Tab-separated table of C-alpha atoms in Angstrom:
chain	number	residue	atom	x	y	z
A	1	UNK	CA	11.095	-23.533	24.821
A	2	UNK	CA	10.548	-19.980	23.825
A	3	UNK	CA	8.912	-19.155	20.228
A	4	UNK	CA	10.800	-17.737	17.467
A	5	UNK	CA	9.134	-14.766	17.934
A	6	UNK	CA	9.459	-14.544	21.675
A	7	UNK	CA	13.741	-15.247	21.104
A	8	UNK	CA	13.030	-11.864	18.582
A	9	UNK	CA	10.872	-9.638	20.415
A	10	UNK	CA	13.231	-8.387	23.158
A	11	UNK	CA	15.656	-6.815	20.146
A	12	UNK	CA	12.799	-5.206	18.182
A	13	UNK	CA	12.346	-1.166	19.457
A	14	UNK	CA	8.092	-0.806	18.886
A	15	UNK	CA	8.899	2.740	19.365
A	16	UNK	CA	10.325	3.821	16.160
A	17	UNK	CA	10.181	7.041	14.400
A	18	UNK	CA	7.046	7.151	12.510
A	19	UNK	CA	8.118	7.153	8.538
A	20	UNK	CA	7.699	10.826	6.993
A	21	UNK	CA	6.314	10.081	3.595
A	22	UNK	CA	3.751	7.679	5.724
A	23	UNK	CA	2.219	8.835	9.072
A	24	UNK	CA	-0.531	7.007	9.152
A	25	UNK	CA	1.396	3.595	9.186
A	26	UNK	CA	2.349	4.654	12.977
A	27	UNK	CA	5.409	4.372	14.961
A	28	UNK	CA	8.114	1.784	12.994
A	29	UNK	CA	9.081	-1.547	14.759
A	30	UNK	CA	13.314	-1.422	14.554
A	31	UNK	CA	15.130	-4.289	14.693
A	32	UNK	CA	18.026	-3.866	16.868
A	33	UNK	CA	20.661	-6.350	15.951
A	34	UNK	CA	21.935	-7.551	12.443
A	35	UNK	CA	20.959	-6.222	9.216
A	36	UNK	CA	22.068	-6.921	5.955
A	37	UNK	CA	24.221	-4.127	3.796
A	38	UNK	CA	20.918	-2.721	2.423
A	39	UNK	CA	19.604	-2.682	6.195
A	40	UNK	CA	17.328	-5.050	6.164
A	41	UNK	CA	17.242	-7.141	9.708
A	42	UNK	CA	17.666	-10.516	9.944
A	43	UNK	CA	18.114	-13.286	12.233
A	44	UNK	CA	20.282	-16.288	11.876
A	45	UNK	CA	19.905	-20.104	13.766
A	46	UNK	CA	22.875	-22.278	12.933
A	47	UNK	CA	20.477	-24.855	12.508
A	48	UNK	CA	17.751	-23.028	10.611
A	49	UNK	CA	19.852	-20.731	8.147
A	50	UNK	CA	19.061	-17.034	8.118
A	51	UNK	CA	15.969	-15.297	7.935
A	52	UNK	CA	14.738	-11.346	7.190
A	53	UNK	CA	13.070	-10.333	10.572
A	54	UNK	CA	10.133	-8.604	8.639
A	55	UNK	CA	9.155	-11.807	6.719
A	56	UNK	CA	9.058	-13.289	10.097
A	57	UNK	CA	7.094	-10.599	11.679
A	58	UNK	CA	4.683	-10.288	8.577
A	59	UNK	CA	3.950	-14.142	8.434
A	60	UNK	CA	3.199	-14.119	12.170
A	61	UNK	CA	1.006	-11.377	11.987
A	62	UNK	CA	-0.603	-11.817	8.135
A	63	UNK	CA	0.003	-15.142	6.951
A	64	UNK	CA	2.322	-16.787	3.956
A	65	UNK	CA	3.359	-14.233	1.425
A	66	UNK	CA	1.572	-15.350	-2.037
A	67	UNK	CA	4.020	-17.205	-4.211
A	68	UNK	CA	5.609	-15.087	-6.905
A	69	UNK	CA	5.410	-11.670	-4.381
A	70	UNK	CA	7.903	-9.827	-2.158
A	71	UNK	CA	7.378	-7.344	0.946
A	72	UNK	CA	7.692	-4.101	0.049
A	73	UNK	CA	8.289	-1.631	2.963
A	74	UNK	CA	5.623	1.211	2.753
A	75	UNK	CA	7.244	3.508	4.810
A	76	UNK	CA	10.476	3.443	3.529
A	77	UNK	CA	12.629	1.770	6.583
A	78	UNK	CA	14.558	-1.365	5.604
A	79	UNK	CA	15.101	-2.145	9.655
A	80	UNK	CA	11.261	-1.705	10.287
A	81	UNK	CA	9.422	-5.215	10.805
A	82	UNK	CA	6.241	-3.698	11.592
A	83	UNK	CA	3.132	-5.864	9.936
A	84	UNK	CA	1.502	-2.442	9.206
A	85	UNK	CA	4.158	-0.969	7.354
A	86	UNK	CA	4.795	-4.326	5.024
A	87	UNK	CA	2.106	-5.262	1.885
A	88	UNK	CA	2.750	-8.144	-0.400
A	89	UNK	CA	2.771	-7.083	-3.963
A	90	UNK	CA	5.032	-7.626	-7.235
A	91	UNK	CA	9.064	-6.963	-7.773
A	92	UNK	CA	8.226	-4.301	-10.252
A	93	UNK	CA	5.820	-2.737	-7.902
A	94	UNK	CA	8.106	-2.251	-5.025
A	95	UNK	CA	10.902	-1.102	-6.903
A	96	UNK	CA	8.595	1.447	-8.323
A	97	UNK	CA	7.455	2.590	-5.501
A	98	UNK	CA	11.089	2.931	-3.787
A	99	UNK	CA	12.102	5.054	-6.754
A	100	UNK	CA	9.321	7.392	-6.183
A	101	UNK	CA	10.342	8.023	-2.986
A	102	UNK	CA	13.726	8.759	-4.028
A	103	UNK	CA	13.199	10.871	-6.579
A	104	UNK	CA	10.699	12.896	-4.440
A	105	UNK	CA	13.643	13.115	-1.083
A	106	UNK	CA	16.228	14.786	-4.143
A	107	UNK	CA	13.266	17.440	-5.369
């Protein structure tokens, strides 16, 4: 019986584009089948529910997510599930951060 993350791995695209605003986090990790309306990837079991792909990915990788945080994607890319590009931190944080980003792309 495979693992949950061997049944993703084969639809996840290690080869990315590397995020603009973030170089340094390296080539994304693209999930290659469903996303949500805000493109966020996710996989679904009929037994299990649904799932975001990058929760998966990061947990794998990092551990549990503390209780009370979310992900916040560093580079930008909702369908990236790379561990690098994903830090645990507060709502307020992330949303902060996403605005900054936005208001720097319309400058």
């Amino acid at each position: 019986m495979k693992t949950l993350i061997g049944l993703l791995a084969p639809h996840v695209n290690k080869n990315g584009g590397v995020p603009s605003e973030r170089p340094e986090l390296g080539p994304c990790w693209l999930w290659a089948l469903r996303t949500d309306r805000n493109g966020y990837g996710y996989y679904s079991h009929r037994r299990k529910g649904s799932r975001f792909v990058h929760r998966i990915m990061y947990e794998h990788h990092k551990g549990a997510v503390p209780e009370g945080l979310v992900l916040d994607h560093l580079g930008r890319v909702p369908a990236c599930c790379n561990p690098a590009d994903l830090e645990s931190g507060t709502q307020g944080e992330n949303v902060r951060r996403g605005q900054g980003i936005e208001v720097a792309r319309r400058l």
